[in-house]
Amino acid sequence: MRLLQAADIFVEKGKEQASKRPSSMRGQRKPPTTQNVRMTELENSQFQFQNFQSRSRVDARLWLDCRLALVKGMMTEIRGMGDVKGPKDKVLPELGECREYCAEGIAEAEACGDVEMQAEFLMQGVLLNIMDGVGSEDTAALLQEILKLLASLQRVSTPGKLLQSLATVELIDLSTAAMAQGEKKDDITEKTAIEYINAQTGVLNQMQLLGEKLEHYYPAGQMLHHSSPVTPMRDIFLPHVLLLAQVKLRIGHAMARNAARAARAGPSDEVTHKWISALGVLMTALEICRVCVTREANLEAEILLYIGKVQRQLFHLGKFNGRSAVSTFMEAIRTSYTTDHDLGLIRQAYIEIALVYMTSGGMVVYREESTQESAPESGDETQSTTTTPTFLPKTPPQKAKRRTTKVRKEKTRAKSTTRQEEGDADKERRAAWLAIRCAAAVGQAQRARLLLTGDPSVTSHPVDTKAQADIPEFVVLDLVSGYVFGEKKVVYKDDIEEAMAALVESLQEEQPIETYEDEINKARAETKDLSWIHLLGYQSILQRMCSTVTISTELETQDENKAAKDDLDLGFISHIQFNHNLNHDVIRSTLFSGPLSLRLNHLHNFLTSHLQLYAATCCAIYPPIGLSLDIQVDMLPELPIIYKSYAGNLTNPLDAQPEATTVEQALPPGTRLDVYKPSDKNILTASENELSLQWYQPAFEEYQSYRRPPTASVTSVNLEQKIMLLYVIGKKGDKVSAPQPLPLGLNWMSVSQVVDLHDRLAVLAQRADISLVEKAKKEKDVPAPAAAATPATKGKKVARIKALSPKVKKDEQLEALLHQCMSDVQMLFGTIAEKEPTEEADIPFEVNRTNIHNFERLFDPSYGYTLKAGQLYNWCVKMFS
């Protein structure tokens, strides 16, 4: 009896503790928001009958599939703008929050024992976190739980394996993007390359099970990055094809980063082999992306950008034609320009084109540490950089007078060859000058886009009727659908009217079911209260969700004791102790950015058509003809690039003919041939004296120098990161086709010093907005003295007004900070020594808000600036002479 009583079968089991999940998926963290959602009462007999009928016809699997379809449908709504028209008090919402349904789906799948369905709902939670801007730690925890759940299964279905691969790649991206850059993380891409290759192996194995044949390379296990399906692929409709292209892009990028780090020790055959291997993987990714049914234009443009960057590195090593690399960058610009109009990608491509032409034109030399610097001067005082000298061929000596004619012919031939070489160098120099000016124009467009939401001409300008009719449907549904869809709220006068409401409703005629067009028209009618701020804010949310930099958050802590303090007590906070290097260890676009880029494409075309200020200031320059130089036939050896071409998937076999007919290569989805292109007249020709600065941190070139030796407290050597400065000086009347040389050059500067200088200039600009705004108003109110004011009464009246006007005092702190910033600029360019005492001379330009703001924008490492002629221009140009 005692044994029976102690048996486990009679022991009452306690409640199992639920697995710990991140806060975003634990359910409702606040009072439920679905209290206003119309629900059927459980005590209602009709509901009980319908519930019984539903349970008899719907099993658990179908129920979970329906809930997952509901969650995925709600996920297409971008909810970052919130309630754009205030509280939703006119209609009764039919659905609750998507996160609540997702949490309920996880609980139901767990109760039914469906592990794969739990993972599916958790992945939707990951997308929700990315949309809502939740911290990367929470999102990474969800991805780890997905992988843990799927790893616990003995057998995983095909959709489950695809989900496992997606979670793996997204976790690597998120972890790398959120990782702090430093000396200990120098070999991070060595680790991520292996992880991406393992993810690629999983995708290829799934494709093999689905009927594809694979091709591997020997030695086995050492060239897994080149593994790919056999050409032509049997099924390009598989969702694995697009994922394979995305994974190969990440593998090629990681391999290129490893090659860039290996190139610090100097060029070698091993470094060249690494660059060639990375180029082959990226070219295979491009071929797969182009034949995929779900082809993505933003993915294709980014692959082209990285292919061009690797080709430029091979060009520096003398293994590739530079103008072929330029054509790759031009294709990347055109692809992005006609689709989602990614300004950051376009600006990078223009700067890369400038670097190629500056190197081929002899203006930049390539160091052994895989970095570039300006070529040494040859005595020309007017130019900051000079082309490499051209050596004339030796003329054969004259042996007799009868050979004079032959010698003259040979001299003429030699001179013509030299002129042709000099002509090519001049063309490349002008193309580099043009590329930097295009990049500066794109940088100004990026800054104008950020400041557009604060422009009074935009905030006060309503959306007209014509623009309301052309707003894209997805924007209309995302912004105002909550105010339209649902049952209208009814306010009853008393309890009797509420009780009789059901009877009155039954006697009314049944209303026809609304179609999709009817619902769209109803929602579009509610857009009359929207402003341009709502549309621009919606575009900013889409851009944030497409970038790996903005979806990850990194917390930086600052020691109060070590915080830099300014002597002038102007509220200055220095960021010099923080890390300001761009995270080049991860690619630019996210794994799920394809559908979002299509929305950006439609929204950009809408804004350029209906918002004049956006079209005038926020669009990039289409690639001018002067950037496309003829590709010369060189004698370079053919590179042993290993890549797969899937041209066979672009052919259409005909029944009557055994041979296949090649189909012209289709453009990426969403490409618009009639896209808006702003005028490039001001870029091709300098209307006045201009100075354009562009700051750039190349992804595959890392210029590092020793700042200080290790000490007792710091055991490692502190490496000072540097940033590349490209400058162009355009004089009035300069044209791309001008025969005279156009001044341009390149410098490397300390990132920390540039950031510290920009912090001080930002404080200076804020101080100027406060102290100089009254001065500007006073100058407008002072009347100009009349030339013919002879009566004494008029003179007394003017004098009395001047006497009543308060005298404008100088802001000594403002001018002191301006002097300090000017000294920092001079030390940055090396015109004065770092510890050399400088006397505060007169400021060589007028101290006003315009000059100070231009000064701050000029040294903004994010975008750069183009400075027009003036006193500030005259002072800045001296730094480059």
PDB file of C-alpha atoms in Angstrom, residues 49-163:
ATOM      1  CA  PHE A  49     -23.462  26.766 -31.790  1.00  0.00           C
ATOM      2  CA  GLN A  50     -21.021  28.340 -34.268  1.00  0.00           C
ATOM      3  CA  ASN A  51     -18.115  27.432 -32.022  1.00  0.00           C
ATOM      4  CA  PHE A  52     -19.254  23.822 -31.913  1.00  0.00           C
ATOM      5  CA  GLN A  53     -19.632  23.700 -35.698  1.00  0.00           C
ATOM      6  CA  SER A  54     -16.202  25.280 -36.215  1.00  0.00           C
ATOM      7  CA  ARG A  55     -14.469  22.885 -33.854  1.00  0.00           C
ATOM      8  CA  SER A  56     -16.046  19.920 -35.633  1.00  0.00           C
ATOM      9  CA  ARG A  57     -14.727  21.078 -39.009  1.00  0.00           C
ATOM     10  CA  VAL A  58     -11.431  22.822 -38.167  1.00  0.00           C
ATOM     11  CA  ASP A  59      -8.552  20.898 -36.643  1.00  0.00           C
ATOM     12  CA  ALA A  60      -5.665  22.422 -34.720  1.00  0.00           C
ATOM     13  CA  ARG A  61      -3.357  22.506 -37.710  1.00  0.00           C
ATOM     14  CA  LEU A  62      -5.788  24.429 -39.888  1.00  0.00           C
ATOM     15  CA  TRP A  63      -6.549  26.785 -37.021  1.00  0.00           C
ATOM     16  CA  LEU A  64      -2.854  27.601 -36.577  1.00  0.00           C
ATOM     17  CA  ASP A  65      -2.426  28.077 -40.311  1.00  0.00           C
ATOM     18  CA  CYS A  66      -5.295  30.556 -40.332  1.00  0.00           C
ATOM     19  CA  ARG A  67      -3.848  32.441 -37.389  1.00  0.00           C
ATOM     20  CA  LEU A  68      -0.433  32.569 -39.046  1.00  0.00           C
ATOM     21  CA  ALA A  69      -2.021  33.908 -42.240  1.00  0.00           C
ATOM     22  CA  LEU A  70      -3.775  36.567 -40.150  1.00  0.00           C
ATOM     23  CA  VAL A  71      -0.501  37.599 -38.496  1.00  0.00           C
ATOM     24  CA  LYS A  72       1.365  37.739 -41.821  1.00  0.00           C
ATOM     25  CA  GLY A  73      -1.416  39.828 -43.323  1.00  0.00           C
ATOM     26  CA  MET A  74      -1.269  42.286 -40.440  1.00  0.00           C
ATOM     27  CA  MET A  75       2.523  42.391 -40.724  1.00  0.00           C
ATOM     28  CA  THR A  76       2.246  44.129 -44.092  1.00  0.00           C
ATOM     29  CA  GLU A  77       0.966  47.243 -42.302  1.00  0.00           C
ATOM     30  CA  ILE A  78       3.771  49.645 -41.395  1.00  0.00           C
ATOM     31  CA  ARG A  79       2.546  51.034 -38.099  1.00  0.00           C
ATOM     32  CA  GLY A  80       5.394  53.344 -37.145  1.00  0.00           C
ATOM     33  CA  MET A  81       3.480  56.590 -37.733  1.00  0.00           C
ATOM     34  CA  GLY A  82       0.895  55.822 -35.044  1.00  0.00           C
ATOM     35  CA  ASP A  83      -2.454  57.620 -34.952  1.00  0.00           C
ATOM     36  CA  VAL A  84      -1.919  60.329 -37.555  1.00  0.00           C
ATOM     37  CA  LYS A  85      -5.411  61.783 -37.070  1.00  0.00           C
ATOM     38  CA  GLY A  86      -5.832  61.439 -33.339  1.00  0.00           C
ATOM     39  CA  PRO A  87      -7.785  58.764 -31.425  1.00  0.00           C
ATOM     40  CA  LYS A  88      -9.810  56.334 -33.489  1.00  0.00           C
ATOM     41  CA  ASP A  89     -13.234  57.109 -32.020  1.00  0.00           C
ATOM     42  CA  LYS A  90     -15.429  56.887 -35.114  1.00  0.00           C
ATOM     43  CA  VAL A  91     -15.246  53.169 -35.824  1.00  0.00           C
ATOM     44  CA  LEU A  92     -14.975  50.034 -33.745  1.00  0.00           C
ATOM     45  CA  PRO A  93     -11.768  48.209 -34.748  1.00  0.00           C
ATOM     46  CA  GLU A  94     -12.291  44.673 -35.966  1.00  0.00           C
ATOM     47  CA  LEU A  95      -8.794  43.451 -35.052  1.00  0.00           C
ATOM     48  CA  GLY A  96      -6.442  43.895 -32.131  1.00  0.00           C
ATOM     49  CA  GLU A  97      -2.695  44.390 -32.075  1.00  0.00           C
ATOM     50  CA  CYS A  98      -0.581  42.108 -34.239  1.00  0.00           C
ATOM     51  CA  ARG A  99       1.787  41.353 -31.352  1.00  0.00           C
ATOM     52  CA  GLU A 100      -1.105  40.058 -29.250  1.00  0.00           C
ATOM     53  CA  TYR A 101      -2.226  37.656 -31.955  1.00  0.00           C
ATOM     54  CA  CYS A 102       1.370  36.559 -32.377  1.00  0.00           C
ATOM     55  CA  ALA A 103       1.741  35.844 -28.655  1.00  0.00           C
ATOM     56  CA  GLU A 104      -1.543  33.902 -28.673  1.00  0.00           C
ATOM     57  CA  GLY A 105      -0.339  31.900 -31.669  1.00  0.00           C
ATOM     58  CA  ILE A 106       2.834  30.925 -29.804  1.00  0.00           C
ATOM     59  CA  ALA A 107       0.802  29.745 -26.824  1.00  0.00           C
ATOM     60  CA  GLU A 108      -1.624  27.771 -28.996  1.00  0.00           C
ATOM     61  CA  ALA A 109       1.172  26.150 -30.995  1.00  0.00           C
ATOM     62  CA  GLU A 110       2.912  25.210 -27.777  1.00  0.00           C
ATOM     63  CA  ALA A 111      -0.302  23.693 -26.434  1.00  0.00           C
ATOM     64  CA  CYS A 112      -0.743  21.688 -29.633  1.00  0.00           C
ATOM     65  CA  GLY A 113       2.881  20.552 -29.627  1.00  0.00           C
ATOM     66  CA  ASP A 114       3.646  22.103 -33.032  1.00  0.00           C
ATOM     67  CA  VAL A 115       7.259  23.242 -32.676  1.00  0.00           C
ATOM     68  CA  GLU A 116       7.659  24.499 -36.232  1.00  0.00           C
ATOM     69  CA  MET A 117       4.576  26.680 -35.871  1.00  0.00           C
ATOM     70  CA  GLN A 118       6.046  28.147 -32.688  1.00  0.00           C
ATOM     71  CA  ALA A 119       9.145  29.052 -34.670  1.00  0.00           C
ATOM     72  CA  GLU A 120       7.008  30.633 -37.391  1.00  0.00           C
ATOM     73  CA  PHE A 121       5.256  32.917 -34.900  1.00  0.00           C
ATOM     74  CA  LEU A 122       8.569  33.772 -33.256  1.00  0.00           C
ATOM     75  CA  MET A 123       9.952  34.832 -36.644  1.00  0.00           C
ATOM     76  CA  GLN A 124       6.972  37.148 -37.060  1.00  0.00           C
ATOM     77  CA  GLY A 125       7.899  38.526 -33.651  1.00  0.00           C
ATOM     78  CA  VAL A 126      11.391  39.213 -34.982  1.00  0.00           C
ATOM     79  CA  LEU A 127       9.933  41.201 -37.873  1.00  0.00           C
ATOM     80  CA  LEU A 128       7.722  43.092 -35.451  1.00  0.00           C
ATOM     81  CA  ASN A 129      10.752  44.021 -33.361  1.00  0.00           C
ATOM     82  CA  ILE A 130      12.550  45.301 -36.436  1.00  0.00           C
ATOM     83  CA  MET A 131       9.492  47.329 -37.430  1.00  0.00           C
ATOM     84  CA  ASP A 132       8.983  48.785 -33.951  1.00  0.00           C
ATOM     85  CA  GLY A 133      12.673  49.497 -33.342  1.00  0.00           C
ATOM     86  CA  VAL A 134      13.076  47.109 -30.401  1.00  0.00           C
ATOM     87  CA  GLY A 135      16.624  46.584 -29.121  1.00  0.00           C
ATOM     88  CA  SER A 136      18.837  44.067 -30.840  1.00  0.00           C
ATOM     89  CA  GLU A 137      19.272  41.954 -27.697  1.00  0.00           C
ATOM     90  CA  ASP A 138      15.568  41.129 -27.579  1.00  0.00           C
ATOM     91  CA  THR A 139      15.491  40.297 -31.281  1.00  0.00           C
ATOM     92  CA  ALA A 140      18.614  38.140 -31.040  1.00  0.00           C
ATOM     93  CA  ALA A 141      17.053  36.196 -28.165  1.00  0.00           C
ATOM     94  CA  LEU A 142      14.023  35.396 -30.313  1.00  0.00           C
ATOM     95  CA  LEU A 143      16.244  34.177 -33.153  1.00  0.00           C
ATOM     96  CA  GLN A 144      18.222  31.979 -30.777  1.00  0.00           C
ATOM     97  CA  GLU A 145      14.997  30.466 -29.444  1.00  0.00           C
ATOM     98  CA  ILE A 146      13.891  29.710 -33.023  1.00  0.00           C
ATOM     99  CA  LEU A 147      17.121  27.851 -33.717  1.00  0.00           C
ATOM    100  CA  LYS A 148      16.857  26.019 -30.394  1.00  0.00           C
ATOM    101  CA  LEU A 149      13.309  24.853 -31.106  1.00  0.00           C
ATOM    102  CA  LEU A 150      14.111  23.627 -34.600  1.00  0.00           C
ATOM    103  CA  ALA A 151      17.286  21.905 -33.432  1.00  0.00           C
ATOM    104  CA  SER A 152      15.258  19.901 -30.905  1.00  0.00           C
ATOM    105  CA  LEU A 153      13.295  18.173 -33.691  1.00  0.00           C
ATOM    106  CA  GLN A 154      14.542  14.924 -35.118  1.00  0.00           C
ATOM    107  CA  ARG A 155      13.049  15.686 -38.488  1.00  0.00           C
ATOM    108  CA  VAL A 156      12.321  19.139 -39.868  1.00  0.00           C
ATOM    109  CA  SER A 157      10.073  19.846 -42.846  1.00  0.00           C
ATOM    110  CA  THR A 158      11.200  21.818 -45.885  1.00  0.00           C
ATOM    111  CA  PRO A 159       9.559  25.097 -44.726  1.00  0.00           C
ATOM    112  CA  GLY A 160      11.098  24.513 -41.309  1.00  0.00           C
ATOM    113  CA  LYS A 161      14.581  24.137 -42.790  1.00  0.00           C
ATOM    114  CA  LEU A 162      14.121  27.303 -44.815  1.00  0.00           C
ATOM    115  CA  LEU A 163      13.042  29.106 -41.658  1.00  0.00           C
TER     116      LEU A 163
END
